[in-house]
mmCIF file of C-alpha atoms in Angstrom:
data_model
loop_
_atom_site.group_PDB
_atom_site.id
_atom_site.type_symbol
_atom_site.label_atom_id
_atom_site.label_comp_id
_atom_site.label_asym_id
_atom_site.label_seq_id
_atom_site.Cartn_x
_atom_site.Cartn_y
_atom_site.Cartn_z
ATOM 1 C CA MET A 144 0.000 0.000 0.000
ATOM 2 C CA LYS A 145 1.334 3.430 -0.896
ATOM 3 C CA GLY A 146 0.035 6.744 0.335
ATOM 4 C CA LEU A 147 0.696 10.391 -0.062
ATOM 5 C CA PHE A 148 1.653 13.093 2.348
ATOM 6 C CA LEU A 149 2.109 16.844 2.278
ATOM 7 C CA SER A 150 4.580 18.477 4.629
ATOM 8 C CA ILE A 151 3.675 21.846 6.088
ATOM 9 C CA ASP A 152 6.860 23.260 4.547
ATOM 10 C CA ASN A 153 5.818 22.177 1.057
ATOM 11 C CA LEU A 154 2.273 23.460 1.625
ATOM 12 C CA ASN A 155 3.625 26.852 2.689
ATOM 13 C CA PHE A 156 5.987 26.876 -0.306
ATOM 14 C CA LEU A 157 3.155 26.142 -2.759
ATOM 15 C CA ILE A 158 0.881 28.793 -1.255
ATOM 16 C CA LEU A 159 3.663 31.379 -1.405
ATOM 17 C CA GLN A 160 4.386 30.499 -5.042
ATOM 18 C CA ILE A 161 0.691 30.869 -5.925
ATOM 19 C CA LEU A 162 0.533 34.257 -4.195
ATOM 20 C CA LYS A 163 3.642 35.413 -6.071
ATOM 21 C CA ASN A 164 2.354 34.146 -9.421
ATOM 22 C CA LYS A 165 -0.608 36.391 -10.286
ATOM 23 C CA GLU A 166 -1.152 34.700 -13.650
ATOM 24 C CA ILE A 167 -1.827 31.146 -12.452
ATOM 25 C CA LYS A 168 -4.943 29.715 -14.085
ATOM 26 C CA SER A 169 -7.993 29.037 -11.986
ATOM 27 C CA GLY A 170 -8.597 25.343 -11.491
ATOM 28 C CA ILE A 171 -8.339 22.365 -9.217
ATOM 29 C CA TYR A 172 -4.821 21.472 -8.109
ATOM 30 C CA ASN A 173 -3.660 18.539 -6.005
ATOM 31 C CA PHE A 174 -1.128 19.391 -3.322
ATOM 32 C CA ALA A 175 1.099 16.492 -2.293
ATOM 33 C CA ASP A 176 4.750 15.755 -1.697
ATOM 34 C CA ASP A 177 6.676 14.418 -4.681
ATOM 35 C CA ASP A 178 7.144 10.882 -3.297
ATOM 36 C CA PHE A 179 4.722 8.145 -2.342
ATOM 37 C CA VAL A 180 5.447 6.131 0.800
ATOM 38 C CA SER A 181 4.475 2.537 1.503
ATOM 39 C CA THR A 182 3.307 1.441 4.935
ATOM 40 C CA ASN A 183 6.603 -0.388 5.537
ATOM 41 C CA GLU A 184 8.588 2.696 4.480
ATOM 42 C CA LEU A 185 6.474 4.834 6.829
ATOM 43 C CA ILE A 186 7.248 2.499 9.739
ATOM 44 C CA GLU A 187 10.968 2.689 8.904
ATOM 45 C CA ILE A 188 10.822 6.508 8.794
ATOM 46 C CA ILE A 189 9.028 6.635 12.156
ATOM 47 C CA ASP A 190 11.659 4.288 13.616
ATOM 48 C CA GLU A 191 14.445 6.498 12.259
ATOM 49 C CA ALA A 192 12.858 9.684 13.596
ATOM 50 C CA LEU A 193 12.359 8.197 17.059
ATOM 51 C CA GLY A 194 15.667 6.311 17.132
ATOM 52 C CA LYS A 195 13.881 3.007 17.675
ATOM 53 C CA LYS A 196 13.687 -0.300 15.873
ATOM 54 C CA THR A 197 10.293 -1.907 15.386
ATOM 55 C CA LYS A 198 10.001 -5.549 14.505
ATOM 56 C CA GLN A 199 7.701 -5.964 11.562
ATOM 57 C CA LEU A 200 5.821 -9.205 11.279
ATOM 58 C CA LYS A 201 6.013 -10.449 7.717
ATOM 59 C CA ILE A 202 2.875 -12.246 6.605
ATOM 60 C CA TYR A 203 2.517 -13.620 3.109
ATOM 61 C CA PRO A 204 -0.283 -11.932 1.139
ATOM 62 C CA PHE A 205 -1.957 -15.236 0.280
ATOM 63 C CA ILE A 206 -2.468 -15.932 4.014
ATOM 64 C CA ILE A 207 -4.238 -12.595 4.521
ATOM 65 C CA LYS A 208 -6.375 -13.204 1.416
ATOM 66 C CA TYR A 209 -7.280 -16.657 2.701
ATOM 67 C CA PHE A 210 -8.450 -15.262 6.057
ATOM 68 C CA SER A 211 -10.370 -12.460 4.340
ATOM 69 C CA LYS A 212 -12.283 -15.092 2.311
ATOM 70 C CA ILE A 213 -13.152 -16.855 5.573
ATOM 71 C CA GLY A 214 -14.223 -13.457 6.922
ATOM 72 C CA ASP A 215 -16.581 -13.068 3.953
ATOM 73 C CA LYS A 216 -18.364 -16.299 4.854
ATOM 74 C CA LEU A 217 -18.358 -15.915 8.648
ATOM 75 C CA LYS A 218 -19.004 -12.150 8.680
ATOM 76 C CA PHE A 219 -15.699 -11.291 10.407
ATOM 77 C CA SER A 220 -14.385 -7.756 10.391
ATOM 78 C CA LEU A 221 -11.478 -8.854 8.166
ATOM 79 C CA ASN A 222 -13.175 -9.580 4.873
ATOM 80 C CA SER A 223 -12.358 -9.074 1.194
ATOM 81 C CA GLU A 224 -13.917 -5.603 1.024
ATOM 82 C CA ARG A 225 -12.043 -4.321 4.086
ATOM 83 C CA LEU A 226 -8.793 -5.905 2.895
ATOM 84 C CA LYS A 227 -9.138 -4.106 -0.429
ATOM 85 C CA LYS A 228 -9.631 -0.754 1.348
ATOM 86 C CA LEU A 229 -6.630 -1.397 3.595
ATOM 87 C CA THR A 230 -4.287 -2.358 0.779
ATOM 88 C CA GLU A 231 -5.212 -0.129 -2.136
ATOM 89 C CA ASN A 232 -2.913 2.708 -3.103
ATOM 90 C CA TYR A 233 -3.961 6.295 -2.720
ATOM 91 C CA LYS A 234 -2.022 8.428 -5.138
ATOM 92 C CA VAL A 235 -2.645 11.841 -6.594
ATOM 93 C CA SER A 236 -0.379 13.775 -8.879
ATOM 94 C CA ASN A 237 1.017 17.189 -7.975
ATOM 95 C CA GLN A 238 2.302 17.556 -11.537
ATOM 96 C CA LYS A 239 -0.341 20.083 -12.640
ATOM 97 C CA ILE A 240 0.460 22.637 -9.918
ATOM 98 C CA LYS A 241 4.200 22.179 -10.440
ATOM 99 C CA GLU A 242 3.855 22.735 -14.183
ATOM 100 C CA HIS A 243 1.749 25.876 -13.714
ATOM 101 C CA LEU A 244 4.277 27.261 -11.217
ATOM 102 C CA ASN A 245 7.280 26.061 -13.264
ATOM 103 C CA ILE A 246 8.640 23.961 -10.373
ATOM 104 C CA ARG A 247 10.546 20.697 -10.857
ATOM 105 C CA HIS A 248 10.711 19.504 -7.236
ATOM 106 C CA LEU A 249 9.258 20.659 -3.953
ATOM 107 C CA PRO A 250 11.844 21.900 -1.453
ATOM 108 C CA MET A 251 11.343 19.134 1.134
ATOM 109 C CA SER A 252 11.273 15.391 0.472
ATOM 110 C CA THR A 253 8.472 13.291 1.901
ATOM 111 C CA LYS A 254 10.907 11.549 4.235
ATOM 112 C CA GLU A 255 12.326 14.854 5.524
ATOM 113 C CA GLY A 256 8.816 16.221 6.072
ATOM 114 C CA LEU A 257 7.678 13.129 7.948
ATOM 115 C CA ILE A 258 10.765 13.097 10.173
ATOM 116 C CA LYS A 259 10.333 16.801 10.952
ATOM 117 C CA THR A 260 6.654 16.265 11.799
ATOM 118 C CA ILE A 261 7.318 13.228 13.994
ATOM 119 C CA LYS A 262 10.107 14.999 15.871
ATOM 120 C CA SER A 263 7.813 17.991 16.466
ATOM 121 C CA PHE A 264 5.650 15.763 18.664
ATOM 122 C CA GLU A 265 8.522 14.607 20.882
ATOM 123 C CA HIS A 266 8.533 15.814 24.457
ATOM 124 C CA LYS A 267 11.217 18.362 25.148
#
């Protein structure tokens, strides 16, 4: 499963660029960081930010699918429909806004933004 994020730094950058660029066309623009992050990558980034090591349990996909089929028949909370929602990718493209603002890359990577956000929640 891959998901998208948007760091506050990149959001601020995009808003500032829009305010500076008076000739940007009206329209619908997706704001997102440049990179997509899988669940496993997200766990690794959280571990890195917190200086911890989490043990990830590796389960073969066919085992999960098997149990979801059982869930379909026995009305368990893990069923095929819920499994699909949990494992589908959620991706949007930020290409349109970057093209209109003539930007190749956002200033902060997804990993940097996530680490900064996670560390902001640490107790001082």
